[in-house]
Short mmCIF file of C-alpha atoms in Angstrom, two decimals:
data_model
loop_
_atom_site.label_atom_id
_atom_site.label_comp_id
_atom_site.label_asym_id
_atom_site.label_seq_id
_atom_site.Cartn_x
_atom_site.Cartn_y
_atom_site.Cartn_z
CA MET A 9 -9.53 -0.03 -54.11
CA LEU A 10 -8.91 2.41 -51.15
CA ASN A 11 -7.48 5.73 -52.34
CA PRO A 12 -4.24 6.14 -50.49
CA LEU A 13 -4.46 9.97 -50.54
CA SER A 14 -7.55 9.73 -48.32
CA LEU A 15 -5.32 8.46 -45.57
CA LEU A 16 -2.85 11.32 -45.61
CA PRO A 17 -4.48 13.15 -42.59
CA VAL A 18 -4.11 9.83 -40.62
CA ALA A 19 -0.49 9.47 -41.52
CA PHE A 20 0.11 13.10 -40.57
CA GLY A 21 -1.49 12.73 -37.23
CA GLN A 22 0.30 9.46 -36.49
CA ALA A 23 3.69 11.16 -37.32
CA PHE A 24 3.35 14.31 -35.27
CA TYR A 25 0.80 13.82 -32.62
CA ARG A 26 1.32 12.28 -29.12
CA GLN A 27 -0.68 9.45 -27.83
CA THR A 28 -3.84 10.69 -26.01
CA LEU A 29 -6.42 8.07 -27.09
CA LYS A 30 -7.01 5.80 -24.06
CA ARG A 31 -8.00 2.09 -24.51
CA THR A 32 -11.73 1.21 -24.21
CA PRO A 33 -12.10 -2.60 -23.67
CA GLU A 34 -14.44 -4.76 -25.83
CA PRO A 35 -16.22 -8.02 -24.82
CA GLU A 36 -14.00 -11.03 -24.68
CA VAL A 37 -16.31 -13.36 -26.47
CA MET A 38 -18.49 -12.47 -29.46
CA ASP A 39 -21.36 -14.85 -29.21
CA SER A 40 -24.64 -13.00 -29.87
CA PRO A 41 -26.54 -13.98 -32.94
CA GLU A 42 -25.95 -10.52 -34.36
CA SER A 43 -22.13 -10.64 -33.77
CA VAL A 44 -21.93 -14.09 -35.44
CA ALA A 45 -23.98 -12.97 -38.37
CA GLN A 46 -21.87 -10.03 -39.08
CA TYR A 47 -18.75 -12.07 -39.58
CA GLU A 48 -20.42 -14.62 -42.00
CA ASP A 49 -18.69 -12.99 -44.89
CA ALA A 50 -15.67 -11.45 -43.19
CA ASP A 51 -13.32 -13.19 -45.66
CA LYS A 52 -14.82 -10.99 -48.49
CA SER A 53 -14.46 -7.73 -46.58
CA LYS A 54 -11.17 -5.71 -46.09
CA LEU A 55 -10.25 -8.31 -43.41
CA ALA A 56 -9.14 -10.46 -46.37
CA ILE A 57 -6.20 -8.14 -46.76
CA VAL A 58 -5.03 -8.88 -43.20
CA TYR A 59 -5.85 -12.71 -43.72
CA ALA A 60 -3.56 -12.57 -46.82
CA ALA A 61 -0.80 -10.82 -45.08
CA VAL A 62 -0.77 -13.40 -42.29
CA LEU A 63 -0.80 -16.18 -44.72
CA ASP A 64 2.19 -14.59 -46.41
CA ARG A 65 4.11 -14.46 -43.02
CA VAL A 66 3.29 -18.14 -42.49
CA HIS A 67 4.54 -19.02 -45.97
CA ARG A 68 7.78 -17.02 -45.60
CA MET A 69 8.58 -18.24 -42.08
CA LYS A 70 7.59 -21.92 -41.70
CA THR A 71 10.28 -24.39 -41.91
CA LYS A 72 8.48 -27.47 -43.17
CA SER A 73 7.61 -27.31 -46.94
CA SER A 74 4.58 -29.84 -46.48
CA GLY A 75 2.92 -31.81 -43.77
CA GLY A 76 2.76 -31.00 -40.22
CA ARG A 77 0.05 -29.44 -38.01
CA ALA A 78 -1.44 -25.88 -37.72
CA ILE A 79 -3.62 -24.45 -35.00
CA ASP A 80 -5.55 -21.12 -35.24
CA LEU A 81 -6.61 -19.64 -31.92
CA CYS A 82 -9.62 -17.38 -31.48
CA CYS A 83 -10.69 -18.72 -34.98
CA GLY A 84 -14.31 -17.19 -34.92
CA PRO A 85 -16.30 -18.57 -37.82
CA GLY A 86 -13.25 -20.23 -39.22
CA HIS A 87 -12.38 -18.20 -42.38
CA PHE A 88 -8.63 -18.05 -41.77
CA THR A 89 -8.50 -21.61 -40.38
CA LEU A 90 -9.69 -22.93 -43.68
CA MET A 91 -7.38 -20.64 -45.55
CA LEU A 92 -4.52 -22.32 -43.71
CA ALA A 93 -5.90 -25.71 -44.88
CA LYS A 94 -6.46 -24.49 -48.39
CA TYR A 95 -3.10 -22.84 -49.09
CA PHE A 96 -0.81 -25.09 -47.19
CA ASN A 97 -0.37 -28.98 -47.26
CA PHE A 98 -0.86 -29.39 -43.41
CA ASP A 99 -1.88 -32.91 -42.44
CA GLU A 100 -4.18 -31.34 -39.79
CA VAL A 101 -5.58 -27.73 -39.14
CA ILE A 102 -7.49 -27.07 -35.91
CA GLY A 103 -9.42 -23.82 -35.15
CA VAL A 104 -10.11 -22.99 -31.39
CA ASP A 105 -12.72 -20.62 -30.15
CA ARG A 106 -14.85 -20.06 -27.12
CA SER A 107 -18.12 -19.18 -28.95
CA ASP A 108 -20.50 -22.01 -29.73
CA ARG A 109 -22.30 -20.09 -32.30
CA MET A 110 -19.08 -19.14 -34.10
CA LEU A 111 -17.88 -22.76 -33.96
CA GLU A 112 -21.25 -23.90 -35.34
CA ASN A 113 -20.81 -21.74 -38.39
CA ALA A 114 -17.24 -22.82 -38.77
CA ARG A 115 -18.13 -26.53 -38.80
CA LYS A 116 -20.61 -25.98 -41.51
CA ARG A 117 -17.90 -24.35 -43.68
CA ILE A 118 -15.69 -27.55 -43.51
CA ASP A 119 -18.20 -29.36 -45.81
CA GLN A 120 -18.77 -26.24 -47.95
CA ALA A 121 -14.99 -26.00 -48.50
CA GLU A 122 -14.56 -29.71 -49.07
CA MET A 123 -11.86 -30.08 -46.54
CA GLY A 124 -12.78 -33.57 -45.30
CA THR A 125 -11.12 -34.64 -42.11
CA ARG A 126 -8.03 -32.34 -42.34
CA VAL A 127 -9.85 -29.54 -40.51
CA LYS A 128 -11.73 -29.60 -37.16
CA PHE A 129 -12.84 -27.04 -34.67
CA VAL A 130 -12.60 -27.18 -30.93
CA LYS A 131 -14.25 -25.13 -28.07
CA ALA A 132 -11.56 -23.92 -25.71
CA ASN A 133 -9.91 -20.89 -24.05
CA ALA A 134 -7.06 -19.67 -26.23
CA THR A 135 -4.94 -19.38 -22.97
CA ASP A 136 -5.59 -23.01 -21.98
CA VAL A 137 -5.81 -25.21 -25.11
CA PRO A 138 -6.33 -29.01 -24.59
CA PHE A 139 -3.43 -30.15 -26.88
CA GLU A 140 0.10 -31.32 -25.97
CA SER A 141 3.10 -29.03 -25.84
CA ASN A 142 5.23 -28.77 -28.93
CA SER A 143 2.70 -30.33 -31.05
CA PHE A 144 2.04 -27.75 -33.95
CA ASP A 145 4.24 -26.49 -36.57
CA VAL A 146 2.31 -23.29 -36.96
CA VAL A 147 0.27 -21.32 -34.36
CA THR A 148 -1.80 -18.41 -35.43
CA CYS A 149 -4.09 -15.90 -33.65
CA ASN A 150 -5.75 -13.09 -35.72
CA ASP A 151 -7.63 -9.98 -34.78
CA ALA A 152 -8.23 -11.17 -31.27
CA ALA A 153 -5.73 -9.76 -28.82
CA HIS A 154 -7.70 -6.48 -28.59
CA HIS A 155 -10.70 -8.43 -26.98
CA LEU A 156 -8.60 -9.49 -24.10
CA PRO A 157 -9.02 -7.56 -20.85
CA ASN A 158 -5.48 -6.64 -20.22
CA LEU A 159 -1.92 -7.23 -21.10
CA LYS A 160 -1.48 -9.94 -18.45
CA VAL A 161 -3.89 -12.13 -20.48
CA VAL A 162 -2.27 -11.13 -23.77
CA ARG A 163 0.93 -12.36 -22.37
CA GLU A 164 -0.81 -15.60 -21.29
CA LEU A 165 -2.03 -16.00 -24.84
CA ILE A 166 1.50 -15.66 -26.23
CA CYS A 167 2.84 -18.02 -23.80
CA GLU A 168 0.21 -20.53 -24.80
CA MET A 169 1.25 -20.03 -28.40
CA GLU A 170 4.90 -20.76 -27.50
CA ARG A 171 3.93 -23.90 -25.55
CA LEU A 172 1.88 -25.28 -28.48
CA SER A 173 4.53 -24.58 -31.00
CA SER A 174 7.10 -27.38 -31.88
CA ALA A 175 10.90 -26.95 -31.52
CA THR A 176 11.09 -25.63 -35.15
CA GLY A 177 7.52 -24.18 -35.16
CA ILE A 178 6.34 -20.59 -35.72
CA CYS A 179 3.96 -18.23 -34.07
CA VAL A 180 2.09 -15.46 -35.87
CA LEU A 181 -0.18 -12.94 -34.01
CA SER A 182 -1.89 -10.08 -35.77
CA ASP A 183 -4.02 -7.37 -34.51
CA LEU A 184 -5.11 -3.73 -34.85
CA VAL A 185 -3.08 -0.80 -33.64
CA ARG A 186 -4.80 1.77 -31.50
CA LEU A 187 -4.07 5.20 -33.11
CA LYS A 188 -2.93 8.28 -31.28
CA THR A 189 -6.02 10.47 -30.89
CA GLU A 190 -9.70 10.24 -31.14
CA ARG A 191 -9.95 12.48 -34.24
CA ILE A 192 -7.41 10.35 -36.08
CA THR A 193 -9.41 7.22 -35.25
CA GLU A 194 -12.52 8.87 -36.54
CA LEU A 195 -10.94 9.79 -39.81
CA TYR A 196 -9.55 6.26 -40.30
CA THR A 197 -12.64 4.38 -39.38
CA LYS A 198 -14.96 6.54 -41.62
CA THR A 199 -12.53 6.21 -44.54
CA LEU A 200 -11.83 2.44 -44.31
CA GLY A 201 -15.38 1.54 -43.28
CA GLU A 202 -17.40 3.68 -45.58
CA ASP A 203 -18.83 0.47 -47.27
CA TYR A 204 -19.26 -1.59 -44.11
CA PRO A 205 -22.75 -2.54 -42.84
CA PRO A 206 -23.85 -0.48 -39.84
CA MET A 207 -23.17 -3.08 -37.16
CA PHE A 208 -19.92 -4.29 -38.75
CA TYR A 209 -18.87 -0.66 -38.88
CA ASN A 210 -19.68 0.01 -35.29
CA ASP A 211 -17.73 -3.14 -34.27
CA PHE A 212 -14.84 -1.94 -36.31
CA CYS A 213 -14.87 1.49 -34.51
CA ASN A 214 -14.98 -0.23 -31.05
CA SER A 215 -12.17 -2.56 -31.93
CA MET A 216 -10.00 0.33 -33.06
CA ARG A 217 -10.47 1.85 -29.59
CA ALA A 218 -9.83 -1.45 -27.84
CA ALA A 219 -6.63 -2.17 -29.65
CA TRP A 220 -3.20 -2.02 -28.11
CA THR A 221 -0.56 0.40 -29.09
CA GLU A 222 2.67 -0.99 -30.69
CA THR A 223 4.55 -0.64 -27.45
CA GLU A 224 1.90 -2.22 -25.33
CA LEU A 225 1.56 -5.39 -27.53
CA ALA A 226 5.33 -5.77 -27.72
CA SER A 227 5.57 -5.58 -23.93
CA ALA A 228 3.14 -8.55 -23.67
CA ILE A 229 5.96 -10.88 -24.98
CA PRO A 230 7.44 -13.06 -22.12
CA ASN A 231 10.67 -11.90 -20.60
CA GLN A 232 12.20 -15.30 -21.18
CA PRO A 233 10.70 -16.42 -24.49
CA THR A 234 11.23 -19.72 -26.05
CA ARG A 235 11.76 -18.23 -29.42
CA THR A 236 12.97 -14.97 -30.97
CA TRP A 237 10.05 -12.45 -31.45
CA TYR A 238 9.75 -9.86 -34.07
CA HIS A 239 7.29 -6.97 -34.37
CA GLN A 240 6.11 -5.70 -37.75
CA ARG A 241 3.74 -2.88 -38.95
CA GLN A 242 3.02 -0.67 -41.72
CA SER A 243 4.81 2.66 -42.24
CA LEU A 244 2.92 5.93 -42.59
CA VAL A 245 -0.51 4.53 -41.53
CA PRO A 246 0.43 1.78 -38.87
CA THR A 247 -3.15 0.27 -38.30
CA VAL A 248 -2.21 -3.38 -38.25
CA GLN A 249 0.67 -4.97 -36.28
CA LEU A 250 2.13 -8.46 -36.23
CA LEU A 251 4.15 -10.40 -33.69
CA LEU A 252 6.26 -13.02 -35.35
CA GLY A 253 7.98 -15.76 -33.25
CA ASN A 254 10.48 -18.34 -34.76
CA MET A 255 13.82 -19.84 -33.69
CA SER A 256 15.98 -17.61 -35.96
CA GLU A 257 17.82 -14.71 -34.22
CA VAL A 258 18.94 -13.37 -37.61
CA ASN A 259 15.93 -13.15 -39.99
CA ALA A 260 12.15 -13.68 -39.55
CA PHE A 261 11.69 -14.72 -43.17
CA VAL A 262 13.28 -17.58 -44.97
CA ARG A 263 11.66 -17.25 -48.36
CA ARG A 264 9.67 -14.88 -50.77
CA SER A 265 6.05 -14.30 -50.96
CA PRO A 266 3.93 -17.00 -52.64
CA ASN A 267 2.36 -16.57 -56.09
CA TRP A 268 -1.16 -17.38 -54.81
CA LEU A 269 -1.23 -14.37 -52.49
CA ALA A 270 -3.38 -12.17 -54.63
CA ASP A 271 -5.83 -15.08 -54.83
CA ALA A 272 -6.19 -15.21 -50.94
CA ALA A 273 -6.89 -11.42 -50.75
CA GLY A 274 -9.63 -11.79 -53.44
CA LYS A 275 -9.96 -9.88 -56.74
CA ASN A 276 -11.45 -6.75 -54.98
CA TYR A 277 -8.42 -6.29 -52.77
CA LYS A 278 -5.36 -7.30 -54.80
CA ARG A 279 -4.12 -3.59 -55.18
CA ASP A 280 -4.86 -2.96 -51.47
CA LEU A 281 -2.74 -6.00 -50.52
CA ARG A 282 0.07 -4.83 -52.82
CA LEU A 283 0.05 -1.31 -51.20
CA SER A 284 -0.02 -2.96 -47.76
CA ASN A 285 2.98 -5.09 -48.60
CA ILE A 286 4.86 -2.03 -49.89
CA LEU A 287 4.13 -0.17 -46.79
CA SER A 288 5.10 -2.95 -44.36
CA LYS A 289 8.39 -2.28 -42.48
CA ALA A 290 10.93 -4.83 -41.98
CA PRO A 291 10.35 -6.97 -38.88
CA ARG A 292 12.09 -5.55 -35.83
CA ARG A 293 13.52 -7.96 -33.40
CA VAL A 294 11.96 -7.36 -30.01
CA LYS A 295 13.06 -10.24 -27.68
CA THR A 296 15.58 -13.12 -28.18
CA ARG A 297 15.20 -16.53 -26.80
#
C-alpha cells in the first residue's frame, strides 16, 4: 500500500502553488510493440485502482439493473472493457480503439476470460464510432483524453459519448490531472511509480505532463449538452479526475458502492482504493442539459 504521508509535499504544493506547468502533448495512438507490451498487465498495476473507481461510478449511476449495452472508447488492450462484462450483466460490451496491436491483444483476452460472444472489439476513431445514436446504456473512456492533441478534439470525444448514449444512458470519462509545477509532478511520479518497470514509468511521467487541468477538461464539455455533467476529483492530492454525465440535475449517484469493488481493485490495492474513495470529493455539477 502507498504510504499517504509520502504524498504530503504533493498535497501542500497543490494547495498553495500556482499553475506553472505547461502541457506537453503525447502521441495520440500507442501502437508500437513496446507500448503495447507495457500495458499487458496494466490491470494488475495501480491502474486497477482507477478501473475500480470507474466501475464504482458506473454501478452507482446506471439506471438499468441488468441487460443493455456498454461501449468502452479508447479501450487499449481491453482490460476495463472485460471488467464491464465481468461485473455487470450487460447483453453486449464493445471495446473501441485505433491500435491494431492493442485490439489483437484485447481479442485474445476474450477467450481467456471466457466471455463468449458478449464482448467484441472494433477498430475505430473514438470521435467517429460506427454505431447508431442512442444505442448504449453506458459509455466509458478511461485514461485517454490526455492523448488527444487539443481541447477541441476532447470536446468531439465528449459529444460522441453523448451521441452514443441512450435517453437514460450514462457517460463516464476518467483521466489524469496535470499538477501545478514540474517539481510537484516529479515528486508524485517518483513516489507512485517507484515499482513501475522503466518504460511504463517513463510513459506515466509523460502522461502526467500531457494531462489536462481540472478547468481545462471541464471546459471541453459542450455548451449545450444532452445530459447534466458533473466533475469529480480527489481532495488533497487531485491526480485523477472524472466527468460524469447522466440525466439527473440533482444527483450523479442513485445507489451505494457495490460489495465486489475491492475484488475489482485486486488484493494488492484494496487499501489504496479505500483511501481513494475517502479522498474523493462529491461530484460538482458543471453543466446542465
